[in-house]
Amino acid sequence: MVDAFLQEQMAAIGLPGAAVVVVQDGVPLHAAAYGSADNSGRPMTADTPVLLASTSKSLTAIAVMQQVEAGRLRLDEPVRTYLPWFTLQDSRASGITVRHLLHQASGMASKDTAFEGSFAQDPEALEEGVRDLADSPLAGVPGAAFGYANANFNVLGLLVQTVAGQPFGDYMRQHVFEPLDMGHSHPTRAAARADGAAAGHSLWFGTFWQQTEVPAPTTGMPSSTMYASANDLGRELSMLLNEGQFRDGRILQPDSVRAMLKPGVRVDGSKMYAMGWFTRPLVESVPAAEAADDASLPLLAEHQGEWGNSHTYLAMVPDSGLGVALVINANDTSAPSRLKAIDTNILRILHGQQPIPAVVQEDWLQRYSWAVALGLLVAELLSLWLALRVLVRSGGAYDGGGRLPLLAVGLAALALDAFALWLCFIYAPARFDTDLLVIIRQFPDLGVSLVPVLGLAILWAVPRTVWLLIQALRRGVP
């Protein structure tokens, strides 16, 4: 039934390709793939690497716990013990510990530490990105509350790199991917593409799917830019459900796995964050998964990965030994809840329940941000046309049913420019918890409209205003 549901959803939404793996008690139970990996029509397979986005964090957490077991890292030791130069624009940064980073409770905020707009692919980008955090403020007290930021796991990756004495990507290959037989998992875009990685797709203008290139910088390798296939993720889940054992080898000790999955900081309501995993009672996704009391409710550990052109999902129910890995080589950034509903419905189906219709949860601005951007571009172009027409007409004014004062044209144009700049530089970054460069590069249908809007609002505003003022003064307009 999972196959039929996914194929139905792909057809309804228009998704290009997907792959799913189900494991039970550490053993692969089902694997399937559907659709195409790219525009050539190459079939998607369960071994096709896909950009993981935030499900990369679960892999990094494994590496961190390996180093804790080796005695090279301690969970409650400050980051500065291992990176003496680590700092932010706040003296409280000295109190950030390894555990704070794993629990997304360092006090760093996404909008202040955003890197997702970078195109960096060099091996040094990870350390450079962490060093660049020195210019970032702290949004909260370390350890006081949950605050999701990819930077937390980027710092963890650099910690692993530093104490292990080898580049983070090499460490992941040698100590995580190879022992888990994850032959189609890669730390870099170049390695993934050499292995036939799926091309990402974005929904443009809420209308059509387009194969789209968005940044996947090595700066964010530990948090969001590793690649893996559905089959490989299934092997990761098998290991974790077997408390660190994979086939004849041990990747982690049972205590380390339990520590990874233990809820550490409250997100909201019953949702908690462990170490690279969100946790909540399974009953919230699968209502039939009830228990005699709250303490014995089965726990669901899960994490979604959301990028500009891919969506991934990992879920485990340790009490029942069930694990699910889903990779989709596309994302609808205007309404990601539609794809998140697929994740939840797979869990429902596997527990014998019927899927429920998706409810789009995003507000109007996120759903129609592309239309707002297009509207701004049209308004700026009309403003440009009107100003030029007024200025080049004889006498510096436009006579069409009444004289249009030059200063009124200038003030209206300045008001439009100010609104566009406020929306782009202040409101939208705060609303989406990131910076403008990330919005432009990760949301390409917005970028094609916002770049010319900003160009007109910044570059044309001054000469237009000066020109209008000169014309107004010449005509004696007060």
CSV table of C-alpha atoms in Angstrom, one decimal:
chain,number,residue,atom,x,y,z
A,1,MET,CA,0.0,0.0,0.0
A,2,VAL,CA,3.0,2.3,0.6
A,3,ASP,CA,3.9,2.0,-3.1
A,4,ALA,CA,0.4,2.8,-4.3
A,5,PHE,CA,0.2,5.8,-2.0
A,6,LEU,CA,3.5,7.2,-3.1
A,7,GLN,CA,2.8,6.8,-6.8
A,8,GLU,CA,-0.6,8.4,-6.3
A,9,GLN,CA,1.0,11.4,-4.5
A,10,MET,CA,3.7,11.8,-7.1
A,11,ALA,CA,1.1,12.0,-9.8
A,12,ALA,CA,-1.1,14.4,-7.9
A,13,ILE,CA,1.8,16.7,-6.9
A,14,GLY,CA,3.9,16.2,-10.0
A,15,LEU,CA,7.0,15.0,-8.2
A,16,PRO,CA,9.8,13.8,-10.5
A,17,GLY,CA,11.3,10.9,-8.4
A,18,ALA,CA,11.3,9.3,-5.0
A,19,ALA,CA,12.6,6.2,-3.2
A,20,VAL,CA,11.5,4.6,0.1
A,21,VAL,CA,12.9,1.9,2.3
A,22,VAL,CA,11.3,0.3,5.3
A,23,VAL,CA,13.2,-1.7,7.9
A,24,GLN,CA,11.9,-3.9,10.7
A,25,ASP,CA,13.9,-5.2,13.6
A,26,GLY,CA,17.1,-4.1,11.8
A,27,VAL,CA,16.3,-6.0,8.6
A,28,PRO,CA,15.3,-4.4,5.3
A,29,LEU,CA,11.6,-5.2,4.7
A,30,HIS,CA,10.8,-3.2,1.6
A,31,ALA,CA,12.6,-0.9,-0.9
A,32,ALA,CA,11.1,0.8,-3.9
A,33,ALA,CA,11.8,3.7,-6.3
A,34,TYR,CA,9.6,5.6,-8.7
A,35,GLY,CA,9.9,8.2,-11.4
A,36,SER,CA,13.0,9.7,-12.8
A,37,ALA,CA,16.3,11.0,-11.4
A,38,ASP,CA,16.7,13.8,-13.9
A,39,ASN,CA,15.5,15.3,-17.1
A,40,SER,CA,17.1,12.6,-19.2
A,41,GLY,CA,14.5,10.1,-17.9
A,42,ARG,CA,17.1,8.1,-16.0
A,43,PRO,CA,15.1,5.9,-13.6
A,44,MET,CA,15.2,6.7,-9.9
A,45,THR,CA,16.4,3.7,-7.8
A,46,ALA,CA,16.8,2.9,-4.2
A,47,ASP,CA,20.5,3.3,-4.7
A,48,THR,CA,20.4,6.8,-6.3
A,49,PRO,CA,22.1,9.4,-4.0
A,50,VAL,CA,20.0,12.4,-3.1
A,51,LEU,CA,20.9,15.6,-1.3
A,52,LEU,CA,19.9,15.0,2.3
A,53,ALA,CA,19.5,18.5,3.7
A,54,SER,CA,18.9,18.3,7.4
A,55,THR,CA,18.8,14.5,7.7
A,56,SER,CA,22.6,14.9,7.3
A,57,LYS,CA,22.5,15.7,11.0
A,58,SER,CA,21.7,12.2,12.1
A,59,LEU,CA,24.9,11.0,10.4
A,60,THR,CA,27.0,13.7,12.0
A,61,ALA,CA,25.6,12.8,15.4
A,62,ILE,CA,27.0,9.3,14.9
A,63,ALA,CA,30.4,10.6,14.2
A,64,VAL,CA,30.3,12.8,17.3
A,65,MET,CA,29.3,9.9,19.5
A,66,GLN,CA,32.1,7.8,18.1
A,67,GLN,CA,34.5,10.5,19.2
A,68,VAL,CA,32.9,10.7,22.6
A,69,GLU,CA,33.4,6.9,22.9
A,70,ALA,CA,37.0,7.3,21.9
A,71,GLY,CA,37.5,9.9,24.7
A,72,ARG,CA,38.4,12.7,22.3
A,73,LEU,CA,35.2,14.6,22.9
A,74,ARG,CA,33.2,15.1,26.0
A,75,LEU,CA,29.5,16.1,25.8
A,76,ASP,CA,29.6,18.8,28.5
A,77,GLU,CA,32.9,20.3,27.6
A,78,PRO,CA,32.9,23.8,26.1
A,79,VAL,CA,33.6,24.0,22.3
A,80,ARG,CA,36.6,26.2,23.1
A,81,THR,CA,38.3,23.3,24.8
A,82,TYR,CA,38.8,21.8,21.3
A,83,LEU,CA,38.6,25.0,19.2
A,84,PRO,CA,40.3,27.7,21.4
A,85,TRP,CA,39.6,30.4,18.7
A,86,PHE,CA,35.8,29.7,18.5
A,87,THR,CA,33.9,32.9,19.3
A,88,LEU,CA,30.7,34.8,18.5
A,89,GLN,CA,29.8,38.5,19.1
A,90,ASP,CA,28.8,37.6,22.6
A,91,SER,CA,31.0,36.6,25.5
A,92,ARG,CA,28.4,33.9,26.4
A,93,ALA,CA,29.6,31.9,23.5
A,94,SER,CA,32.4,30.6,25.8
A,95,GLY,CA,29.7,28.5,27.6
A,96,ILE,CA,28.5,26.6,24.5
A,97,THR,CA,29.2,22.9,25.0
A,98,VAL,CA,29.1,19.9,22.6
A,99,ARG,CA,25.8,18.8,24.1
A,100,HIS,CA,24.3,22.2,23.5
A,101,LEU,CA,25.2,21.9,19.8
A,102,LEU,CA,23.7,18.4,19.6
A,103,HIS,CA,20.5,19.5,21.2
A,104,GLN,CA,20.2,22.7,19.1
A,105,ALA,CA,20.4,24.7,22.3
A,106,SER,CA,23.5,26.8,21.7
A,107,GLY,CA,21.7,30.1,21.4
A,108,MET,CA,22.7,30.6,17.8
A,109,ALA,CA,19.9,31.6,15.4
A,110,SER,CA,19.5,30.5,11.7
A,111,LYS,CA,19.1,34.1,10.4
A,112,ASP,CA,22.4,35.2,12.0
A,113,THR,CA,24.4,32.2,10.9
A,114,ALA,CA,23.0,31.4,7.4
A,115,PHE,CA,25.5,30.0,4.9
A,116,GLU,CA,23.0,28.2,2.5
A,117,GLY,CA,23.5,30.8,-0.2
A,118,SER,CA,27.2,30.0,-0.6
A,119,PHE,CA,28.6,28.1,-3.6
A,120,ALA,CA,31.8,27.1,-1.8
A,121,GLN,CA,32.9,23.5,-2.7
A,122,ASP,CA,36.5,23.6,-1.4
A,123,PRO,CA,37.6,21.4,1.6
A,124,GLU,CA,38.5,24.4,3.7
A,125,ALA,CA,35.0,25.9,3.6
A,126,LEU,CA,33.8,24.0,6.7
A,127,GLU,CA,36.4,25.6,9.0
A,128,GLU,CA,36.1,29.0,7.2
A,129,GLY,CA,32.3,28.9,7.8
A,130,VAL,CA,32.7,28.2,11.5
A,131,ARG,CA,35.4,31.0,11.8
A,132,ASP,CA,32.9,33.4,10.0
A,133,LEU,CA,30.5,32.9,13.0
A,134,ALA,CA,32.7,35.3,14.9
A,135,ASP,CA,30.6,38.1,13.4
A,136,SER,CA,27.3,36.5,14.6
A,137,PRO,CA,25.3,37.5,17.7
A,138,LEU,CA,23.8,35.1,20.1
A,139,ALA,CA,20.0,35.0,20.2
A,140,GLY,CA,19.7,33.3,23.5
A,141,VAL,CA,21.6,31.9,26.5
A,142,PRO,CA,23.5,28.7,25.7
A,143,GLY,CA,21.6,25.7,27.0
A,144,ALA,CA,18.5,27.6,28.0
A,145,ALA,CA,16.1,26.8,25.1
A,146,PHE,CA,15.8,25.1,21.7
A,147,GLY,CA,16.8,27.2,18.7
A,148,TYR,CA,17.3,25.4,15.4
A,149,ALA,CA,20.3,26.5,13.4
A,150,ASN,CA,22.4,24.5,10.9
A,151,ALA,CA,25.5,26.2,12.3
A,152,ASN,CA,25.2,24.0,15.4
A,153,PHE,CA,26.0,20.9,13.4
A,154,ASN,CA,28.6,22.6,11.3
A,155,VAL,CA,30.5,23.3,14.4
A,156,LEU,CA,30.1,19.7,15.5
A,157,GLY,CA,31.5,18.5,12.1
A,158,LEU,CA,34.6,20.7,12.6
A,159,LEU,CA,35.0,19.3,16.1
A,160,VAL,CA,35.1,15.8,14.7
A,161,GLN,CA,37.5,16.9,12.0
A,162,THR,CA,39.8,18.5,14.6
A,163,VAL,CA,39.9,15.8,17.3
A,164,ALA,CA,40.1,13.0,14.7
A,165,GLY,CA,42.8,14.7,12.8
A,166,GLN,CA,41.3,14.2,9.3
A,167,PRO,CA,39.0,16.1,7.1
A,168,PHE,CA,35.3,15.6,8.0
A,169,GLY,CA,34.4,14.2,4.7
A,170,ASP,CA,37.2,11.6,4.9
A,171,TYR,CA,36.2,10.7,8.4
A,172,MET,CA,32.5,10.1,7.3
A,173,ARG,CA,33.7,7.8,4.5
A,174,GLN,CA,36.1,5.8,6.6
A,175,HIS,CA,34.2,5.5,9.9
A,176,VAL,CA,30.5,5.8,9.0
A,177,PHE,CA,29.7,5.1,5.4
A,178,GLU,CA,32.2,2.2,4.8
A,179,PRO,CA,31.4,0.3,8.1
A,180,LEU,CA,27.6,0.7,7.3
A,181,ASP,CA,28.1,-0.4,3.7
A,182,MET,CA,26.7,2.9,2.6
A,183,GLY,CA,28.3,2.7,-0.8
A,184,HIS,CA,26.1,5.4,-2.3
A,185,SER,CA,26.6,8.0,0.4
A,186,HIS,CA,28.9,11.0,-0.1
A,187,PRO,CA,30.0,14.1,1.8
A,188,THR,CA,30.4,16.3,-1.3
A,189,ARG,CA,28.4,17.2,-4.4
A,190,ALA,CA,31.3,16.1,-6.8
A,191,ALA,CA,31.5,12.6,-5.3
A,192,ALA,CA,27.7,12.2,-5.4
A,193,ARG,CA,27.4,13.3,-9.0
A,194,ALA,CA,30.2,10.9,-10.0
A,195,ASP,CA,27.9,8.2,-8.5
A,196,GLY,CA,24.9,9.3,-10.5
A,197,ALA,CA,23.2,11.5,-7.9
A,198,ALA,CA,19.6,12.6,-8.6
A,199,ALA,CA,19.1,16.2,-9.9
A,200,GLY,CA,17.1,18.4,-7.7
A,201,HIS,CA,13.8,20.0,-8.8
A,202,SER,CA,11.9,23.1,-7.6
A,203,LEU,CA,8.3,24.1,-8.0
A,204,TRP,CA,8.5,27.4,-9.9
A,205,PHE,CA,5.8,30.1,-9.4
A,206,GLY,CA,3.6,27.5,-7.7
A,207,THR,CA,2.9,26.0,-11.2
A,208,PHE,CA,5.5,23.8,-12.8
A,209,TRP,CA,8.4,21.6,-11.7
A,210,GLN,CA,11.8,22.5,-13.1
A,211,GLN,CA,15.2,20.8,-12.7
A,212,THR,CA,17.0,23.5,-10.7
A,213,GLU,CA,20.5,24.0,-9.4
A,214,VAL,CA,20.8,25.5,-5.9
A,215,PRO,CA,23.8,25.9,-3.7
A,216,ALA,CA,25.0,22.9,-1.6
A,217,PRO,CA,28.2,24.3,0.0
A,218,THR,CA,30.7,22.1,1.7
A,219,THR,CA,30.4,24.7,4.5
A,220,GLY,CA,27.3,22.9,5.5
A,221,MET,CA,28.4,19.3,5.0
A,222,PRO,CA,27.8,18.2,8.6
A,223,SER,CA,24.4,19.8,8.8
A,224,SER,CA,22.8,19.7,5.4
A,225,THR,CA,24.8,18.9,2.3
A,226,MET,CA,25.7,15.3,2.5
A,227,TYR,CA,24.1,12.8,0.0
A,228,ALA,CA,22.8,9.3,0.5
A,229,SER,CA,20.5,6.8,-1.2
A,230,ALA,CA,17.3,5.4,0.4
A,231,ASN,CA,19.0,2.0,0.8
A,232,ASP,CA,21.9,3.5,2.6
A,233,LEU,CA,19.7,5.4,5.0
A,234,GLY,CA,17.9,2.1,5.6
A,235,ARG,CA,21.2,0.7,6.8
A,236,GLU,CA,21.8,3.6,9.1
A,237,LEU,CA,18.3,3.0,10.6
A,238,SER,CA,19.0,-0.7,11.0
A,239,MET,CA,22.2,0.1,12.9
A,240,LEU,CA,20.4,2.5,15.3
A,241,LEU,CA,17.5,0.2,15.8
A,242,ASN,CA,20.0,-2.6,16.7
A,243,GLU,CA,21.6,-0.2,19.3
A,244,GLY,CA,24.8,0.4,17.3
A,245,GLN,CA,25.3,-3.1,15.8
A,246,PHE,CA,25.4,-3.6,12.0
A,247,ARG,CA,25.9,-7.1,10.7
A,248,ASP,CA,29.2,-8.3,12.4
A,249,GLY,CA,30.5,-4.9,13.3
A,250,ARG,CA,29.7,-2.4,16.0
A,251,ILE,CA,29.4,1.3,14.9
A,252,LEU,CA,28.3,2.6,18.3
A,253,GLN,CA,27.8,1.3,21.8
A,254,PRO,CA,24.2,0.9,23.0
A,255,ASP,CA,24.6,3.7,25.5
A,256,SER,CA,25.6,6.1,22.8
A,257,VAL,CA,22.6,5.2,20.7
A,258,ARG,CA,20.3,5.6,23.6
A,259,ALA,CA,21.9,9.0,24.4
A,260,MET,CA,21.4,10.1,20.8
A,261,LEU,CA,17.7,9.3,20.9
A,262,LYS,CA,17.0,10.6,24.4
A,263,PRO,CA,14.8,13.8,24.3
A,264,GLY,CA,17.0,16.6,25.5
A,265,VAL,CA,15.3,20.0,25.0
A,266,ARG,CA,11.7,20.9,24.4
A,267,VAL,CA,10.7,22.3,21.0
A,268,ASP,CA,7.0,22.9,21.7
A,269,GLY,CA,4.3,20.9,23.3
A,270,SER,CA,5.4,17.2,23.4
A,271,LYS,CA,7.9,17.7,20.6
A,272,MET,CA,11.5,17.4,21.8
A,273,TYR,CA,15.0,17.5,20.2
A,274,ALA,CA,17.4,14.7,20.9
A,275,MET,CA,20.8,14.6,19.1
A,276,GLY,CA,20.1,15.0,15.4
A,277,TRP,CA,16.5,13.8,15.9
A,278,PHE,CA,13.1,15.3,16.8
A,279,THR,CA,11.1,13.1,19.1
A,280,ARG,CA,7.4,13.0,20.0
A,281,PRO,CA,4.8,10.3,21.0
A,282,LEU,CA,4.0,8.1,18.0
A,283,VAL,CA,0.3,8.6,18.8
A,284,GLU,CA,0.5,12.2,17.4
A,285,SER,CA,1.1,10.7,14.0
A,286,VAL,CA,-0.6,7.4,14.4
A,287,PRO,CA,-3.6,7.8,16.7
A,288,ALA,CA,-4.0,4.1,17.2
A,289,ALA,CA,-0.6,3.8,18.8
A,290,GLU,CA,-2.0,4.2,22.3
A,291,ALA,CA,-0.7,3.0,25.6
A,292,ALA,CA,-2.0,2.6,29.2
A,293,ASP,CA,-0.3,5.9,30.3
A,294,ASP,CA,1.8,8.7,28.8
A,295,ALA,CA,5.0,7.3,30.2
A,296,SER,CA,4.6,4.1,28.1
A,297,LEU,CA,3.6,5.8,24.8
A,298,PRO,CA,5.8,4.6,22.0
A,299,LEU,CA,8.4,7.2,21.0
A,300,LEU,CA,8.8,8.4,17.4
A,301,ALA,CA,12.2,9.7,16.4
A,302,GLU,CA,12.2,11.6,13.1
A,303,HIS,CA,13.8,14.3,11.1
A,304,GLN,CA,12.9,16.0,7.8
A,305,GLY,CA,15.4,17.4,5.4
A,306,GLU,CA,14.2,20.5,3.5
A,307,TRP,CA,16.4,22.1,0.7
A,308,GLY,CA,15.5,24.3,-2.2
A,309,ASN,CA,15.3,21.3,-4.5
A,310,SER,CA,15.1,18.1,-2.3
A,311,HIS,CA,13.0,16.6,0.5
A,312,THR,CA,14.1,13.7,2.7
A,313,TYR,CA,12.6,12.0,5.8
A,314,LEU,CA,13.9,9.5,8.4
A,315,ALA,CA,11.8,8.0,11.1
A,316,MET,CA,12.2,5.3,13.8
A,317,VAL,CA,10.0,3.7,16.4
A,318,PRO,CA,12.6,2.0,18.7
A,319,ASP,CA,9.9,0.2,20.7
A,320,SER,CA,8.7,-1.7,17.6
A,321,GLY,CA,11.9,-1.8,15.6
A,322,LEU,CA,10.3,0.1,12.7
A,323,GLY,CA,12.3,2.5,10.5
A,324,VAL,CA,11.4,4.5,7.3
A,325,ALA,CA,13.7,6.4,4.9
A,326,LEU,CA,12.2,8.5,2.1
A,327,VAL,CA,14.1,10.6,-0.4
A,328,ILE,CA,12.5,12.9,-3.0
A,329,ASN,CA,14.5,14.8,-5.6
A,330,ALA,CA,12.3,17.8,-5.4
A,331,ASN,CA,10.8,20.3,-2.9
A,332,ASP,CA,7.9,22.7,-3.0
A,333,THR,CA,9.3,25.5,-0.8
A,334,SER,CA,6.1,27.5,-1.0
A,335,ALA,CA,4.1,24.7,0.7
A,336,PRO,CA,6.5,22.1,2.2
A,337,SER,CA,3.7,20.8,4.4
A,338,ARG,CA,2.4,18.9,1.3
A,339,LEU,CA,5.5,16.7,1.3
A,340,LYS,CA,5.6,16.5,5.1
A,341,ALA,CA,2.1,15.0,4.9
A,342,ILE,CA,3.5,12.2,2.8
A,343,ASP,CA,6.0,11.4,5.5
A,344,THR,CA,3.3,11.2,8.2
A,345,ASN,CA,0.9,9.2,5.9
A,346,ILE,CA,3.6,6.5,5.3
A,347,LEU,CA,3.8,6.0,9.0
A,348,ARG,CA,0.0,5.7,9.2
A,349,ILE,CA,-0.1,3.1,6.4
A,350,LEU,CA,2.7,1.1,8.0
A,351,HIS,CA,0.6,1.0,11.2
A,352,GLY,CA,-2.5,-0.2,9.3
A,353,GLN,CA,-4.3,3.2,9.0
A,354,GLN,CA,-5.6,5.0,6.1
A,355,PRO,CA,-3.8,8.1,4.8
A,356,ILE,CA,-5.4,11.5,5.5
A,357,PRO,CA,-5.6,14.5,3.2
A,358,ALA,CA,-2.7,16.9,3.3
A,359,VAL,CA,-3.5,20.3,5.0
A,360,VAL,CA,-1.4,23.1,3.7
A,361,GLN,CA,-0.2,24.9,6.8
A,362,GLU,CA,1.9,27.7,5.4
A,363,ASP,CA,0.6,31.3,5.5
A,364,TRP,CA,-0.3,33.3,2.4
A,365,LEU,CA,3.0,35.0,2.2
A,366,GLN,CA,5.0,31.8,2.0
A,367,ARG,CA,2.5,30.2,-0.4
A,368,TYR,CA,2.4,33.2,-2.7
A,369,SER,CA,5.8,34.8,-2.1
A,370,TRP,CA,6.6,34.3,-5.8
A,371,ALA,CA,3.5,36.3,-6.7
A,372,VAL,CA,4.5,39.1,-4.3
A,373,ALA,CA,7.9,39.2,-5.8
A,374,LEU,CA,6.4,39.3,-9.3
A,375,GLY,CA,4.1,42.1,-8.2
A,376,LEU,CA,7.0,44.1,-6.9
A,377,LEU,CA,8.8,43.7,-10.1
A,378,VAL,CA,5.8,44.8,-12.2
A,379,ALA,CA,5.4,47.8,-9.8
A,380,GLU,CA,9.0,48.8,-10.1
A,381,LEU,CA,8.9,48.5,-13.9
A,382,LEU,CA,5.8,50.7,-14.0
A,383,SER,CA,7.5,53.2,-11.8
A,384,LEU,CA,10.5,53.2,-14.1
A,385,TRP,CA,8.3,53.7,-17.1
A,386,LEU,CA,6.3,56.5,-15.5
A,387,ALA,CA,9.3,58.4,-14.3
A,388,LEU,CA,11.0,58.2,-17.7
A,389,ARG,CA,7.9,59.2,-19.5
A,390,VAL,CA,7.4,62.2,-17.2
A,391,LEU,CA,11.0,63.3,-17.5
A,392,VAL,CA,11.3,63.0,-21.3
A,393,ARG,CA,8.0,64.7,-22.1
A,394,SER,CA,8.1,68.2,-23.1
A,395,GLY,CA,8.3,70.4,-20.0
A,396,GLY,CA,9.1,67.5,-17.6
A,397,ALA,CA,5.5,66.7,-16.9
A,398,TYR,CA,3.0,64.3,-18.3
A,399,ASP,CA,-0.3,65.8,-19.6
A,400,GLY,CA,-2.9,63.1,-19.8
A,401,GLY,CA,-6.2,64.1,-18.2
A,402,GLY,CA,-4.4,66.5,-15.8
A,403,ARG,CA,-0.9,67.6,-14.9
A,404,LEU,CA,1.1,65.1,-12.8
A,405,PRO,CA,3.5,66.9,-10.4
A,406,LEU,CA,7.1,65.8,-10.6
A,407,LEU,CA,7.5,65.6,-6.8
A,408,ALA,CA,4.4,63.4,-6.5
A,409,VAL,CA,6.0,61.0,-9.0
A,410,GLY,CA,9.3,61.0,-7.1
A,411,LEU,CA,7.7,60.5,-3.7
A,412,ALA,CA,5.5,57.6,-4.9
A,413,ALA,CA,8.5,55.9,-6.5
A,414,LEU,CA,10.6,56.4,-3.3
A,415,ALA,CA,7.8,54.9,-1.2
A,416,LEU,CA,7.7,51.9,-3.5
A,417,ASP,CA,11.5,51.5,-3.3
A,418,ALA,CA,11.4,51.8,0.5
A,419,PHE,CA,8.7,49.1,0.8
A,420,ALA,CA,10.7,46.8,-1.5
A,421,LEU,CA,13.9,47.2,0.5
A,422,TRP,CA,12.1,46.8,3.9
A,423,LEU,CA,10.4,43.6,2.7
A,424,CYS,CA,13.6,42.1,1.2
A,425,PHE,CA,16.1,43.1,3.9
A,426,ILE,CA,14.1,43.2,7.1
A,427,TYR,CA,10.7,41.5,7.0
A,428,ALA,CA,11.4,38.4,4.7
A,429,PRO,CA,14.7,37.4,6.4
A,430,ALA,CA,13.0,37.6,9.8
A,431,ARG,CA,9.9,35.8,8.6
A,432,PHE,CA,11.8,32.9,7.0
A,433,ASP,CA,14.7,33.0,9.6
A,434,THR,CA,17.4,33.4,7.1
A,435,ASP,CA,19.2,36.1,5.1
A,436,LEU,CA,18.3,37.6,1.7
A,437,LEU,CA,21.1,35.9,-0.2
A,438,VAL,CA,19.8,32.5,0.9
A,439,ILE,CA,16.2,33.5,-0.2
A,440,ILE,CA,17.5,34.5,-3.6
A,441,ARG,CA,19.5,31.4,-4.2
A,442,GLN,CA,17.5,28.7,-2.5
A,443,PHE,CA,14.1,30.0,-3.8
A,444,PRO,CA,15.0,30.5,-7.4
A,445,ASP,CA,11.5,31.6,-8.6
A,446,LEU,CA,11.7,34.4,-6.0
A,447,GLY,CA,15.3,35.2,-7.0
A,448,VAL,CA,14.5,35.9,-10.7
A,449,SER,CA,12.1,38.6,-9.6
A,450,LEU,CA,13.8,40.0,-6.5
A,451,VAL,CA,17.2,40.6,-8.2
A,452,PRO,CA,15.8,43.1,-10.7
A,453,VAL,CA,13.5,44.6,-8.0
A,454,LEU,CA,16.6,45.3,-5.8
A,455,GLY,CA,18.6,46.6,-8.7
A,456,LEU,CA,15.9,49.1,-9.5
A,457,ALA,CA,15.2,50.1,-5.9
A,458,ILE,CA,18.9,50.6,-5.1
A,459,LEU,CA,20.6,51.7,-8.3
A,460,TRP,CA,17.9,53.6,-10.1
A,461,ALA,CA,16.4,55.4,-7.0
A,462,VAL,CA,19.1,58.0,-6.6
A,463,PRO,CA,19.6,59.2,-10.2
A,464,ARG,CA,15.8,59.2,-10.7
A,465,THR,CA,15.2,61.3,-7.6
A,466,VAL,CA,18.0,63.7,-8.4
A,467,TRP,CA,16.7,64.1,-12.0
A,468,LEU,CA,13.1,64.7,-10.8
A,469,LEU,CA,14.2,67.2,-8.3
A,470,ILE,CA,16.3,69.1,-10.9
A,471,GLN,CA,13.3,69.2,-13.3
A,472,ALA,CA,11.0,70.3,-10.4
A,473,LEU,CA,13.3,73.1,-9.4
A,474,ARG,CA,13.6,74.3,-13.0
A,475,ARG,CA,9.8,74.5,-13.3
A,476,GLY,CA,9.5,76.2,-9.9
A,477,VAL,CA,7.8,73.3,-8.2
A,478,PRO,CA,8.1,73.9,-4.4
